[in-house]
């Protein structure tokens, strides 16, 4: 087994601090020969010509297997941090087969073999074996595409996505499973878009990370706290689960800064990091959550499945068509892990391949923003003007135009990880403008003290944003991601830069009385302890 150690551990990059912990969360042993055997069996091969690690991330190790009969398959092993055992793999398998077999979406890779129960397979770990995603990764050609080609991508995506988002008419919210994979008390019948009940598939506990932090490397998978994963029969229950989960996480893990602790410029002000205040604010939100559900038209709360990670690395184009004459045809869409069925109004988002597009070195920022605006408009018009799904189109939030219905749940589920000042600001605004923003004749059931003014709330948001921007700037200077990750080739350079900047900052605060008694490793975001 030692021969395969690089198959089990993370090898694509390193961390400039706490590396052992980050590695541990991604380390997954399995029986390599048993996996090879199942790959052979899945395509009736007699041997394996080659097996290599194709990619890896926080949630999966991905292997490319070449068989002796010419077939090639993908084998995926989830990491310990991917989420609850059995549920994540069982739901992904059910989701992919539902989309391919029920909806006829051939772009979803065919699953050849799988197991969601590690103890029941010789592999010794959960796994999925599937067809290779055929085609050109959109990420590799997007920046070279003409505007007409990008419009074609948007059009193709809408045609694909609309079948996914419009698959269900009722049943509730959660993640999709085969009925056999979920205990009866955790299953809800699912109704297809024609109103018929599906006998094979059900809704069960959501595998989507419910809020920031639940699957963090710092804590791993929190098996020792009770999370409200559903399934949920109505929107109020789903919204309550958001605050239930956030409260459970805060109660278990969140810690207030000590009274004497120095507040670093990349940390939000200390008064925004009091766990009891966060829990109290979530309690306050619970009292008004039901008033911010778009109930005027039930179509806005339709159970809706969507691929939230619609980044260009997960979308493939037909190589033959593109290389022949530049024709755009989506040939594969991958990564359905953590997919959930949720109310339409909270899932209607522009695709990430539009909103998160990187700016080429030769393109001005203004040009990129203009292009993104044009593509967002095209996406909206394909849905609305072509009458593909006008409800989805009208629920979309263009930049800086989020509705209260959408803002409040997002801020609540991010409460400890940056959402607190935004949630408080929105609730103070709701109290002030209750008759305008709440569609009810009832009196507002919440209130705030005179100290909790809108002006103070705005200042708190600005302070939180400023701290976030300082941290982002530090990450850029060091050349790392938020958790300190860096590519292997850049590890030494990033580590040296981190140490240099830390010592420079140490010198600047050395004489500061507020810093007295504070260890720099306790406040520096990449401490290298």
PDB file of C-alpha atoms in Angstrom, residues 1-8 29 32:
ATOM      1  CA  UNK A   1       0.000   0.000   0.000  1.00  0.00           C
ATOM      2  CA  UNK A   2       2.945   2.325   0.622  1.00  0.00           C
ATOM      3  CA  UNK A   3       3.541   2.330  -3.129  1.00  0.00           C
ATOM      4  CA  UNK A   4       0.257   4.183  -3.560  1.00  0.00           C
ATOM      5  CA  UNK A   5       0.744   6.759  -0.812  1.00  0.00           C
ATOM      6  CA  UNK A   6       0.525   9.637  -3.304  1.00  0.00           C
ATOM      7  CA  UNK A   7      -2.908   8.336  -4.302  1.00  0.00           C
ATOM      8  CA  UNK A   8      -4.106   8.741  -0.719  1.00  0.00           C
ATOM      9  CA  UNK A  29      -6.719   5.391   2.013  1.00  0.00           C
ATOM     10  CA  UNK A  32      -6.113   0.548  -5.264  1.00  0.00           C
TER      11      UNK A  32
END
